[in-house]
Amino acid sequence: MKQDISKYSLLEYLAGRANPLEKKAVEEWLKNPTNAEYFHRCLYEWEMQSPQYQPDDDTAFAKLTEQIEQYESGTDATPEAAVSRSSFRWRVWQIAASVALLLGVSAWLFRQPILYGKYETAYGQTSTFYLSDGSRVSLNANSSLLVPRF
């Protein structure tokens, strides 16, 4: 099996420390399907050497034993859960009230464009408009007309 890429270059590439030329060389090398097995072996070795997550076993075990002792002694170990549920409900109501208030204020501020159609003419311009009921309106210069939409 011929390998054009060194193991060191692959490990640097996997660690994210390769320069652009090395990255391009590795990516070109990976296009050949015969190199996949060697790449996966190097990937496995790199993952074993540099784990992404290292748990704190002692702290986790101490927390678990504390929870077990509280459960066996009959004390409720989760008052925080009840508080967080009620605060979650309160937060949902706050968000709903905020959205309703925002919609109400928006409807109030933009009620005229929603409820009325506006026809207007510019300075020095006269125009004729045909309304939805079939009537014809002529507007003189610099004037406007509000017509109910509903």
Short mmCIF file of N, CA and C in Angstrom, two decimals:
data_model
loop_
_atom_site.label_atom_id
_atom_site.label_comp_id
_atom_site.label_asym_id
_atom_site.label_seq_id
_atom_site.Cartn_x
_atom_site.Cartn_y
_atom_site.Cartn_z
N MET A 1 0.84 -1.17 0.00
CA MET A 1 0.00 0.00 0.00
C MET A 1 0.89 1.24 0.00
N LYS A 2 0.78 2.06 -1.05
CA LYS A 2 1.59 3.28 -1.17
C LYS A 2 0.88 4.43 -0.47
N GLN A 3 1.65 5.16 0.36
CA GLN A 3 1.07 6.27 1.10
C GLN A 3 1.86 7.53 0.80
N ASP A 4 1.20 8.49 0.17
CA ASP A 4 1.86 9.75 -0.17
C ASP A 4 1.84 10.72 0.99
N ILE A 5 0.95 10.52 1.94
CA ILE A 5 0.78 11.43 3.07
C ILE A 5 1.35 10.76 4.32
N SER A 6 2.14 11.53 5.06
CA SER A 6 2.71 10.96 6.28
C SER A 6 1.67 10.92 7.39
N LYS A 7 1.94 10.06 8.36
CA LYS A 7 1.03 9.94 9.50
C LYS A 7 0.98 11.25 10.28
N TYR A 8 2.11 11.91 10.39
CA TYR A 8 2.16 13.20 11.09
C TYR A 8 1.26 14.23 10.40
N SER A 9 1.28 14.27 9.07
CA SER A 9 0.43 15.22 8.34
C SER A 9 -1.04 14.92 8.57
N LEU A 10 -1.40 13.64 8.59
CA LEU A 10 -2.78 13.27 8.84
C LEU A 10 -3.21 13.67 10.25
N LEU A 11 -2.36 13.43 11.23
CA LEU A 11 -2.70 13.79 12.60
C LEU A 11 -2.82 15.30 12.77
N GLU A 12 -1.96 16.05 12.10
CA GLU A 12 -2.06 17.52 12.14
C GLU A 12 -3.35 17.99 11.46
N TYR A 13 -3.71 17.34 10.37
CA TYR A 13 -4.95 17.67 9.67
C TYR A 13 -6.15 17.41 10.56
N LEU A 14 -6.16 16.28 11.24
CA LEU A 14 -7.28 15.95 12.12
C LEU A 14 -7.35 16.88 13.32
N ALA A 15 -6.21 17.35 13.79
CA ALA A 15 -6.18 18.25 14.93
C ALA A 15 -6.53 19.68 14.53
N GLY A 16 -6.58 19.96 13.23
CA GLY A 16 -6.91 21.30 12.77
C GLY A 16 -5.72 22.24 12.76
N ARG A 17 -4.53 21.69 12.78
CA ARG A 17 -3.33 22.52 12.81
C ARG A 17 -2.57 22.49 11.49
N ALA A 18 -3.13 21.90 10.44
CA ALA A 18 -2.44 21.81 9.15
C ALA A 18 -2.56 23.13 8.41
N ASN A 19 -1.50 23.46 7.64
CA ASN A 19 -1.55 24.67 6.84
C ASN A 19 -2.38 24.40 5.57
N PRO A 20 -2.71 25.44 4.81
CA PRO A 20 -3.58 25.24 3.64
C PRO A 20 -3.03 24.26 2.61
N LEU A 21 -1.72 24.23 2.40
CA LEU A 21 -1.15 23.28 1.45
C LEU A 21 -1.30 21.84 1.94
N GLU A 22 -1.09 21.63 3.22
CA GLU A 22 -1.26 20.28 3.78
C GLU A 22 -2.73 19.86 3.72
N LYS A 23 -3.63 20.79 4.00
CA LYS A 23 -5.07 20.48 3.93
C LYS A 23 -5.45 20.04 2.53
N LYS A 24 -5.00 20.80 1.54
CA LYS A 24 -5.33 20.47 0.17
C LYS A 24 -4.74 19.13 -0.23
N ALA A 25 -3.50 18.86 0.19
CA ALA A 25 -2.86 17.59 -0.14
C ALA A 25 -3.62 16.42 0.48
N VAL A 26 -4.03 16.56 1.73
CA VAL A 26 -4.77 15.49 2.41
C VAL A 26 -6.12 15.29 1.74
N GLU A 27 -6.82 16.37 1.41
CA GLU A 27 -8.14 16.24 0.78
C GLU A 27 -8.03 15.59 -0.59
N GLU A 28 -6.98 15.91 -1.35
CA GLU A 28 -6.77 15.25 -2.64
C GLU A 28 -6.45 13.77 -2.43
N TRP A 29 -5.64 13.48 -1.42
CA TRP A 29 -5.26 12.10 -1.10
C TRP A 29 -6.48 11.28 -0.68
N LEU A 30 -7.42 11.92 0.02
CA LEU A 30 -8.62 11.22 0.49
C LEU A 30 -9.59 10.88 -0.64
N LYS A 31 -9.46 11.53 -1.78
CA LYS A 31 -10.35 11.23 -2.90
C LYS A 31 -10.13 9.83 -3.45
N ASN A 32 -8.96 9.28 -3.20
CA ASN A 32 -8.65 7.93 -3.64
C ASN A 32 -9.23 6.94 -2.62
N PRO A 33 -10.16 6.06 -3.03
CA PRO A 33 -10.81 5.16 -2.06
C PRO A 33 -9.87 4.13 -1.44
N THR A 34 -8.72 3.90 -2.04
CA THR A 34 -7.80 2.92 -1.45
C THR A 34 -7.13 3.46 -0.19
N ASN A 35 -7.17 4.79 0.01
CA ASN A 35 -6.55 5.39 1.18
C ASN A 35 -7.48 5.46 2.39
N ALA A 36 -8.73 5.07 2.22
CA ALA A 36 -9.73 5.21 3.29
C ALA A 36 -9.37 4.38 4.52
N GLU A 37 -8.91 3.18 4.31
CA GLU A 37 -8.61 2.31 5.46
C GLU A 37 -7.49 2.91 6.31
N TYR A 38 -6.42 3.36 5.67
CA TYR A 38 -5.31 3.96 6.41
C TYR A 38 -5.76 5.23 7.13
N PHE A 39 -6.59 6.04 6.45
CA PHE A 39 -7.11 7.26 7.07
C PHE A 39 -7.93 6.93 8.32
N HIS A 40 -8.77 5.92 8.24
CA HIS A 40 -9.60 5.58 9.39
C HIS A 40 -8.77 5.01 10.55
N ARG A 41 -7.71 4.30 10.23
CA ARG A 41 -6.82 3.84 11.30
C ARG A 41 -6.15 5.03 11.99
N CYS A 42 -5.71 6.01 11.20
CA CYS A 42 -5.08 7.21 11.78
C CYS A 42 -6.11 8.02 12.57
N LEU A 43 -7.33 8.09 12.06
CA LEU A 43 -8.39 8.79 12.77
C LEU A 43 -8.67 8.14 14.12
N TYR A 44 -8.73 6.82 14.15
CA TYR A 44 -8.97 6.09 15.40
C TYR A 44 -7.83 6.37 16.38
N GLU A 45 -6.61 6.33 15.89
CA GLU A 45 -5.45 6.59 16.77
C GLU A 45 -5.50 8.01 17.31
N TRP A 46 -5.85 8.98 16.45
CA TRP A 46 -5.92 10.38 16.90
C TRP A 46 -7.01 10.55 17.95
N GLU A 47 -8.17 9.91 17.75
CA GLU A 47 -9.25 10.02 18.73
C GLU A 47 -8.88 9.39 20.06
N MET A 48 -8.11 8.34 20.04
CA MET A 48 -7.67 7.71 21.28
C MET A 48 -6.65 8.58 22.02
N GLN A 49 -5.82 9.30 21.27
CA GLN A 49 -4.80 10.14 21.90
C GLN A 49 -5.37 11.45 22.43
N SER A 50 -6.40 11.97 21.79
CA SER A 50 -6.94 13.26 22.21
C SER A 50 -8.46 13.19 22.32
N PRO A 51 -8.96 12.67 23.42
CA PRO A 51 -10.42 12.58 23.58
C PRO A 51 -11.03 13.97 23.68
N GLN A 52 -12.25 14.12 23.16
CA GLN A 52 -12.92 15.40 23.16
C GLN A 52 -13.54 15.72 24.52
N TYR A 53 -13.87 14.69 25.28
CA TYR A 53 -14.55 14.90 26.56
C TYR A 53 -13.92 13.99 27.60
N GLN A 54 -13.55 14.58 28.72
CA GLN A 54 -13.00 13.79 29.81
C GLN A 54 -13.87 14.03 31.04
N PRO A 55 -14.68 13.05 31.40
CA PRO A 55 -15.60 13.25 32.53
C PRO A 55 -14.85 13.27 33.86
N ASP A 56 -15.45 13.96 34.81
CA ASP A 56 -14.92 14.00 36.16
C ASP A 56 -15.65 12.93 36.96
N ASP A 57 -15.05 11.75 37.02
CA ASP A 57 -15.71 10.59 37.62
C ASP A 57 -15.98 10.78 39.11
N ASP A 58 -15.03 11.36 39.82
CA ASP A 58 -15.19 11.49 41.27
C ASP A 58 -16.36 12.41 41.62
N THR A 59 -16.49 13.52 40.93
CA THR A 59 -17.59 14.45 41.21
C THR A 59 -18.93 13.82 40.86
N ALA A 60 -19.00 13.14 39.73
CA ALA A 60 -20.25 12.50 39.32
C ALA A 60 -20.65 11.41 40.32
N PHE A 61 -19.68 10.63 40.79
CA PHE A 61 -19.98 9.57 41.76
C PHE A 61 -20.44 10.16 43.09
N ALA A 62 -19.80 11.25 43.53
CA ALA A 62 -20.21 11.89 44.78
C ALA A 62 -21.62 12.44 44.68
N LYS A 63 -21.97 13.03 43.55
CA LYS A 63 -23.32 13.56 43.35
C LYS A 63 -24.35 12.43 43.34
N LEU A 64 -24.02 11.32 42.71
CA LEU A 64 -24.93 10.18 42.67
C LEU A 64 -25.15 9.59 44.06
N THR A 65 -24.10 9.43 44.82
CA THR A 65 -24.27 8.88 46.17
C THR A 65 -25.07 9.84 47.06
N GLU A 66 -24.89 11.13 46.88
CA GLU A 66 -25.67 12.10 47.64
C GLU A 66 -27.15 11.99 47.31
N GLN A 67 -27.47 11.84 46.03
CA GLN A 67 -28.87 11.68 45.62
C GLN A 67 -29.47 10.39 46.17
N ILE A 68 -28.70 9.32 46.18
CA ILE A 68 -29.18 8.04 46.72
C ILE A 68 -29.45 8.16 48.21
N GLU A 69 -28.55 8.81 48.94
CA GLU A 69 -28.73 8.98 50.38
C GLU A 69 -29.96 9.84 50.68
N GLN A 70 -30.17 10.89 49.91
CA GLN A 70 -31.35 11.73 50.12
C GLN A 70 -32.63 10.96 49.82
N TYR A 71 -32.61 10.12 48.81
CA TYR A 71 -33.79 9.32 48.47
C TYR A 71 -34.09 8.31 49.57
N GLU A 72 -33.04 7.67 50.10
CA GLU A 72 -33.24 6.66 51.14
C GLU A 72 -33.68 7.30 52.46
N SER A 73 -33.22 8.51 52.73
CA SER A 73 -33.61 9.16 53.98
C SER A 73 -35.01 9.76 53.90
N GLY A 74 -35.58 9.83 52.72
CA GLY A 74 -36.95 10.31 52.56
C GLY A 74 -37.05 11.80 52.35
N THR A 75 -35.96 12.51 52.30
CA THR A 75 -36.03 13.94 52.03
C THR A 75 -36.18 14.16 50.54
N ASP A 76 -36.95 15.17 50.18
CA ASP A 76 -37.18 15.45 48.78
C ASP A 76 -35.97 16.20 48.24
N ALA A 77 -35.32 15.60 47.27
CA ALA A 77 -34.10 16.19 46.73
C ALA A 77 -34.36 17.10 45.54
N THR A 78 -35.63 17.29 45.19
CA THR A 78 -35.88 18.07 43.98
C THR A 78 -36.83 19.25 44.19
N PRO A 79 -36.64 20.09 45.20
CA PRO A 79 -37.49 21.28 45.28
C PRO A 79 -37.17 22.27 44.15
N GLU A 80 -35.94 22.19 43.62
CA GLU A 80 -35.58 23.07 42.53
C GLU A 80 -36.41 22.75 41.29
N ALA A 81 -36.76 21.47 41.10
CA ALA A 81 -37.53 21.07 39.93
C ALA A 81 -38.93 21.68 39.99
N ALA A 82 -39.55 21.67 41.18
CA ALA A 82 -40.88 22.26 41.32
C ALA A 82 -40.83 23.77 41.09
N VAL A 83 -39.80 24.41 41.61
CA VAL A 83 -39.65 25.85 41.41
C VAL A 83 -39.42 26.16 39.94
N SER A 84 -38.60 25.34 39.28
CA SER A 84 -38.31 25.62 37.87
C SER A 84 -39.55 25.41 37.01
N ARG A 85 -40.42 24.43 37.36
CA ARG A 85 -41.65 24.22 36.60
C ARG A 85 -42.58 25.43 36.73
N SER A 86 -42.75 25.92 37.95
CA SER A 86 -43.64 27.06 38.14
C SER A 86 -43.05 28.31 37.49
N SER A 87 -41.75 28.48 37.55
CA SER A 87 -41.14 29.63 36.89
C SER A 87 -41.23 29.50 35.38
N PHE A 88 -41.19 28.26 34.87
CA PHE A 88 -41.35 28.05 33.42
C PHE A 88 -42.75 28.45 32.98
N ARG A 89 -43.75 28.04 33.76
CA ARG A 89 -45.13 28.41 33.43
C ARG A 89 -45.30 29.92 33.46
N TRP A 90 -44.74 30.53 34.49
CA TRP A 90 -44.82 31.99 34.60
C TRP A 90 -44.15 32.65 33.41
N ARG A 91 -43.02 32.13 32.97
CA ARG A 91 -42.29 32.68 31.83
C ARG A 91 -43.12 32.54 30.55
N VAL A 92 -43.82 31.40 30.39
CA VAL A 92 -44.66 31.21 29.21
C VAL A 92 -45.78 32.24 29.20
N TRP A 93 -46.40 32.48 30.35
CA TRP A 93 -47.46 33.49 30.42
C TRP A 93 -46.92 34.88 30.12
N GLN A 94 -45.74 35.18 30.59
CA GLN A 94 -45.13 36.48 30.32
C GLN A 94 -44.89 36.67 28.82
N ILE A 95 -44.40 35.63 28.18
CA ILE A 95 -44.14 35.71 26.75
C ILE A 95 -45.44 35.88 25.98
N ALA A 96 -46.47 35.11 26.36
CA ALA A 96 -47.76 35.21 25.69
C ALA A 96 -48.37 36.61 25.86
N ALA A 97 -48.27 37.16 27.07
CA ALA A 97 -48.80 38.51 27.31
C ALA A 97 -48.02 39.55 26.51
N SER A 98 -46.72 39.38 26.41
CA SER A 98 -45.90 40.32 25.64
C SER A 98 -46.28 40.29 24.17
N VAL A 99 -46.48 39.08 23.63
CA VAL A 99 -46.86 38.96 22.22
C VAL A 99 -48.23 39.58 21.99
N ALA A 100 -49.18 39.32 22.90
CA ALA A 100 -50.52 39.89 22.76
C ALA A 100 -50.46 41.42 22.83
N LEU A 101 -49.68 41.97 23.74
CA LEU A 101 -49.54 43.42 23.86
C LEU A 101 -48.91 44.01 22.60
N LEU A 102 -47.89 43.35 22.08
CA LEU A 102 -47.24 43.83 20.87
C LEU A 102 -48.20 43.82 19.68
N LEU A 103 -49.00 42.75 19.54
CA LEU A 103 -49.98 42.70 18.47
C LEU A 103 -51.05 43.78 18.63
N GLY A 104 -51.50 44.01 19.85
CA GLY A 104 -52.50 45.04 20.11
C GLY A 104 -51.99 46.43 19.78
N VAL A 105 -50.79 46.74 20.21
CA VAL A 105 -50.21 48.06 19.93
C VAL A 105 -50.00 48.24 18.43
N SER A 106 -49.52 47.18 17.75
CA SER A 106 -49.32 47.26 16.30
C SER A 106 -50.64 47.49 15.58
N ALA A 107 -51.68 46.77 15.99
CA ALA A 107 -53.00 46.95 15.35
C ALA A 107 -53.51 48.37 15.58
N TRP A 108 -53.29 48.91 16.78
CA TRP A 108 -53.76 50.26 17.07
C TRP A 108 -53.00 51.31 16.24
N LEU A 109 -51.69 51.15 16.13
CA LEU A 109 -50.88 52.12 15.40
C LEU A 109 -51.14 52.05 13.89
N PHE A 110 -51.39 50.87 13.37
CA PHE A 110 -51.59 50.70 11.93
C PHE A 110 -53.05 50.45 11.57
N ARG A 111 -53.97 50.95 12.38
CA ARG A 111 -55.39 50.71 12.13
C ARG A 111 -55.88 51.43 10.88
N GLN A 112 -55.36 52.63 10.61
CA GLN A 112 -55.84 53.38 9.46
C GLN A 112 -55.48 52.67 8.15
N PRO A 113 -54.24 52.22 7.91
CA PRO A 113 -53.96 51.51 6.66
C PRO A 113 -54.70 50.16 6.57
N ILE A 114 -55.03 49.57 7.70
CA ILE A 114 -55.75 48.29 7.69
C ILE A 114 -57.22 48.51 7.39
N LEU A 115 -57.83 49.51 8.00
CA LEU A 115 -59.27 49.71 7.87
C LEU A 115 -59.68 50.54 6.65
N TYR A 116 -58.78 51.37 6.14
CA TYR A 116 -59.16 52.29 5.08
C TYR A 116 -58.21 52.17 3.89
N GLY A 117 -58.77 52.35 2.69
CA GLY A 117 -57.97 52.50 1.49
C GLY A 117 -57.79 53.98 1.24
N LYS A 118 -56.62 54.40 0.81
CA LYS A 118 -56.35 55.83 0.67
C LYS A 118 -56.03 56.14 -0.79
N TYR A 119 -56.74 57.11 -1.32
CA TYR A 119 -56.48 57.63 -2.66
C TYR A 119 -56.00 59.06 -2.48
N GLU A 120 -54.90 59.42 -3.15
CA GLU A 120 -54.39 60.77 -3.00
C GLU A 120 -53.74 61.26 -4.28
N THR A 121 -53.68 62.57 -4.39
CA THR A 121 -53.04 63.20 -5.54
C THR A 121 -51.91 64.08 -5.06
N ALA A 122 -50.95 64.28 -5.92
CA ALA A 122 -49.79 65.10 -5.57
C ALA A 122 -50.10 66.58 -5.82
N TYR A 123 -49.17 67.42 -5.52
CA TYR A 123 -49.32 68.86 -5.71
C TYR A 123 -49.40 69.15 -7.21
N GLY A 124 -50.45 69.83 -7.62
CA GLY A 124 -50.64 70.19 -9.02
C GLY A 124 -51.19 69.07 -9.88
N GLN A 125 -51.68 67.99 -9.33
CA GLN A 125 -52.18 66.86 -10.09
C GLN A 125 -53.66 66.63 -9.79
N THR A 126 -54.43 66.34 -10.79
CA THR A 126 -55.83 65.94 -10.60
C THR A 126 -55.98 64.54 -11.18
N SER A 127 -56.77 63.69 -10.51
CA SER A 127 -56.93 62.31 -10.94
C SER A 127 -58.35 61.84 -10.73
N THR A 128 -58.72 60.82 -11.50
CA THR A 128 -60.03 60.19 -11.36
C THR A 128 -59.80 58.75 -10.93
N PHE A 129 -60.53 58.32 -9.89
CA PHE A 129 -60.40 56.96 -9.37
C PHE A 129 -61.75 56.28 -9.44
N TYR A 130 -61.75 54.99 -9.73
CA TYR A 130 -62.96 54.17 -9.71
C TYR A 130 -62.92 53.32 -8.45
N LEU A 131 -63.93 53.46 -7.62
CA LEU A 131 -63.98 52.74 -6.35
C LEU A 131 -64.58 51.35 -6.55
N SER A 132 -64.48 50.51 -5.53
CA SER A 132 -64.93 49.12 -5.64
C SER A 132 -66.45 48.99 -5.79
N ASP A 133 -67.20 49.98 -5.35
CA ASP A 133 -68.65 49.92 -5.50
C ASP A 133 -69.12 50.41 -6.87
N GLY A 134 -68.19 50.80 -7.76
CA GLY A 134 -68.52 51.23 -9.11
C GLY A 134 -68.59 52.72 -9.25
N SER A 135 -68.47 53.48 -8.19
CA SER A 135 -68.54 54.93 -8.28
C SER A 135 -67.21 55.50 -8.75
N ARG A 136 -67.29 56.74 -9.28
CA ARG A 136 -66.12 57.41 -9.80
C ARG A 136 -65.88 58.67 -8.96
N VAL A 137 -64.62 58.88 -8.60
CA VAL A 137 -64.27 60.03 -7.77
C VAL A 137 -63.16 60.79 -8.48
N SER A 138 -63.30 62.09 -8.54
CA SER A 138 -62.25 62.95 -9.10
C SER A 138 -61.65 63.75 -7.95
N LEU A 139 -60.35 63.66 -7.82
CA LEU A 139 -59.65 64.39 -6.76
C LEU A 139 -58.87 65.53 -7.37
N ASN A 140 -58.96 66.68 -6.71
CA ASN A 140 -58.25 67.85 -7.16
C ASN A 140 -56.80 67.78 -6.66
N ALA A 141 -56.02 68.78 -6.94
CA ALA A 141 -54.61 68.80 -6.59
C ALA A 141 -54.41 68.75 -5.08
N ASN A 142 -53.41 67.99 -4.67
CA ASN A 142 -52.98 67.89 -3.28
C ASN A 142 -54.13 67.53 -2.34
N SER A 143 -54.88 66.47 -2.66
CA SER A 143 -55.98 66.06 -1.82
C SER A 143 -55.95 64.54 -1.64
N SER A 144 -56.73 64.05 -0.66
CA SER A 144 -56.76 62.62 -0.39
C SER A 144 -58.16 62.21 0.00
N LEU A 145 -58.43 60.90 -0.14
CA LEU A 145 -59.73 60.35 0.17
C LEU A 145 -59.53 59.01 0.89
N LEU A 146 -60.17 58.85 2.06
CA LEU A 146 -60.13 57.59 2.79
C LEU A 146 -61.45 56.86 2.56
N VAL A 147 -61.36 55.60 2.13
CA VAL A 147 -62.54 54.80 1.85
C VAL A 147 -62.47 53.54 2.72
N PRO A 148 -63.56 53.23 3.47
CA PRO A 148 -63.53 52.02 4.29
C PRO A 148 -63.34 50.76 3.43
N ARG A 149 -62.49 49.86 3.88
CA ARG A 149 -62.24 48.63 3.14
C ARG A 149 -63.35 47.61 3.38
N PHE A 150 -63.92 47.56 4.55
CA PHE A 150 -64.88 46.51 4.91
C PHE A 150 -66.28 47.09 5.00
#
